[in-house]
Coordinates of C-alpha atoms in Angstrom, one line a residue:
M2 CA 141.4 -93.2 -20.4
K3 CA 139.1 -91.4 -18.4
N4 CA 135.1 -92.6 -18.8
K5 CA 132.9 -90.1 -18.8
N6 CA 129.0 -91.0 -18.3
G7 CA 127.4 -87.8 -16.0
M8 CA 128.3 -84.6 -15.2
T9 CA 129.8 -83.3 -13.4
L10 CA 129.0 -81.7 -9.9
I11 CA 130.3 -78.5 -11.6
E12 CA 128.7 -78.7 -14.4
L13 CA 125.1 -79.6 -12.3
L14 CA 125.8 -76.4 -10.4
A15 CA 125.6 -74.4 -13.8
V16 CA 123.2 -75.3 -15.5
L17 CA 120.5 -74.8 -11.7
V18 CA 122.1 -70.7 -11.8
I19 CA 120.6 -70.8 -15.6
L20 CA 117.5 -72.0 -15.0
V21 CA 117.3 -70.2 -11.8
I22 CA 118.2 -66.9 -13.7
V23 CA 115.9 -67.4 -16.5
L24 CA 113.3 -68.3 -13.9
I25 CA 113.9 -64.4 -12.4
I26 CA 113.5 -63.2 -14.7
A27 CA 110.2 -64.1 -16.6
A28 CA 108.1 -64.8 -13.8
P29 CA 107.1 -61.0 -13.2
K30 CA 106.9 -61.0 -17.1
I31 CA 104.2 -64.5 -16.3
R32 CA 102.6 -62.7 -14.0
D33 CA 101.8 -59.5 -16.0
L34 CA 101.0 -61.5 -19.0
I35 CA 98.5 -63.3 -17.1
S36 CA 96.9 -59.8 -14.8
T37 CA 96.7 -58.4 -18.5
S38 CA 93.8 -61.9 -19.8
R39 CA 92.6 -61.7 -17.0
E40 CA 91.3 -57.2 -17.2
K41 CA 90.6 -58.1 -20.5
I42 CA 88.1 -60.3 -19.9
F43 CA 86.6 -59.1 -16.9
S44 CA 86.7 -55.7 -20.1
T45 CA 84.5 -58.0 -21.5
N46 CA 82.9 -59.3 -19.7
V47 CA 81.1 -55.7 -19.2
T48 CA 81.0 -54.4 -22.2
E49 CA 78.7 -57.8 -23.2
A50 CA 76.4 -56.7 -19.7
L51 CA 76.2 -53.0 -20.9
N52 CA 75.2 -54.8 -24.5
I53 CA 72.7 -57.0 -23.2
V54 CA 71.3 -54.6 -21.1
T55 CA 71.3 -51.5 -23.1
T56 CA 68.9 -53.6 -25.9
D57 CA 66.7 -55.0 -23.0
F58 CA 66.2 -51.9 -22.2
Q59 CA 65.8 -50.3 -25.9
S60 CA 63.2 -52.7 -25.6
N61 CA 60.8 -53.8 -23.2
Y62 CA 61.4 -49.4 -21.4
A63 CA 62.7 -47.2 -24.6
G64 CA 60.1 -43.4 -24.4
A65 CA 59.2 -44.1 -21.3
L66 CA 59.2 -40.6 -19.2
S67 CA 61.1 -40.7 -15.4
I68 CA 61.8 -44.5 -15.6
E69 CA 64.9 -45.4 -13.7
V70 CA 65.9 -49.5 -14.6
T71 CA 68.3 -51.2 -12.4
Y72 CA 69.6 -54.7 -13.4
T73 CA 71.2 -56.6 -11.4
F74 CA 74.6 -59.3 -11.1
A75 CA 74.5 -61.8 -9.0
N76 CA 75.8 -65.6 -9.8
K77 CA 75.8 -65.6 -13.9
S78 CA 72.9 -63.9 -14.7
I79 CA 71.1 -60.9 -15.0
T80 CA 67.5 -59.5 -13.0
V81 CA 65.8 -55.9 -13.8
N82 CA 62.1 -56.9 -10.7
G83 CA 63.7 -59.9 -10.2
S84 CA 62.9 -61.2 -14.0
P85 CA 65.9 -63.0 -15.0
I86 CA 66.8 -61.5 -18.1
N87 CA 67.4 -64.7 -21.0
K88 CA 70.3 -63.2 -22.4
A89 CA 72.8 -63.5 -19.7
K90 CA 75.4 -66.0 -21.0
N91 CA 76.4 -66.9 -17.9
I92 CA 78.2 -63.3 -17.2
D93 CA 80.4 -63.9 -14.3
L94 CA 79.3 -60.9 -12.8
V95 CA 78.1 -58.8 -9.3
G96 CA 77.1 -55.7 -8.8
S97 CA 74.1 -53.3 -10.8
I98 CA 74.0 -51.6 -13.5
T99 CA 71.0 -48.5 -13.8
I100 CA 69.7 -46.6 -17.0
D101 CA 68.0 -43.8 -16.9
N102 CA 65.0 -42.6 -19.9
D103 CA 67.5 -40.8 -21.4
G104 CA 70.0 -43.6 -21.5
R105 CA 72.7 -42.3 -19.3
K106 CA 73.9 -45.4 -17.3
S107 CA 75.5 -45.7 -14.2
L108 CA 77.8 -48.9 -13.1
S109 CA 79.5 -50.7 -10.0
L110 CA 80.2 -54.2 -11.2
K111 CA 82.7 -56.8 -9.8
D112 CA 85.0 -60.2 -10.0
D113 CA 86.9 -62.1 -8.1
N114 CA 89.5 -59.3 -9.7
Y115 CA 88.8 -56.4 -10.7
C116 CA 85.6 -53.7 -10.3
A117 CA 84.1 -51.6 -12.6
I118 CA 82.7 -48.0 -12.1
K119 CA 80.8 -45.4 -14.5
S120 CA 78.4 -41.9 -13.1
Y121 CA 75.7 -41.1 -14.8
S122 CA 77.7 -38.1 -15.5
D123 CA 81.2 -39.9 -16.6
T124 CA 82.1 -40.5 -20.1
E125 CA 84.3 -43.6 -19.6
I126 CA 84.2 -46.4 -17.0
S127 CA 86.6 -47.3 -14.2
I128 CA 88.1 -50.2 -13.9
Y129 CA 90.1 -51.2 -10.9
D130 CA 91.6 -53.8 -8.9
I131 CA 89.3 -55.3 -7.0
D132 CA 91.5 -53.9 -3.9
N133 CA 91.5 -50.4 -4.4
V134 CA 89.6 -48.9 -1.6
L135 CA 86.7 -47.6 -4.6
C136 CA 85.5 -51.3 -5.4
D137 CA 84.0 -50.8 -2.1

């Protein structure tokens, strides 16, 4: 009677082939899931940034005539006219949001993976991969 203590070479190869097939199927789905999660985080950061600057604008500049206020984002902080806004909450974005006296917003913000662009006339914020030519 033969003593069988291990796996044969054929059995090992079969297991390896199955693992490779699973990896080939799963890798793109995992990459897409990670990309979608990063985009959602970016979108949440942009929304939070808009909420912060809108609140600041309404508190400090609402009712002023012919005013346009630009909020600058860099180094996890927000500044307006060189003064930091204390409510910045470490939002890791680079760029600016401008609000005019009518409350219309224009923005150009980016992180390492995405950019968000909106002009005064746009109703929606457009989000692109950072490699898109519109992000420059």
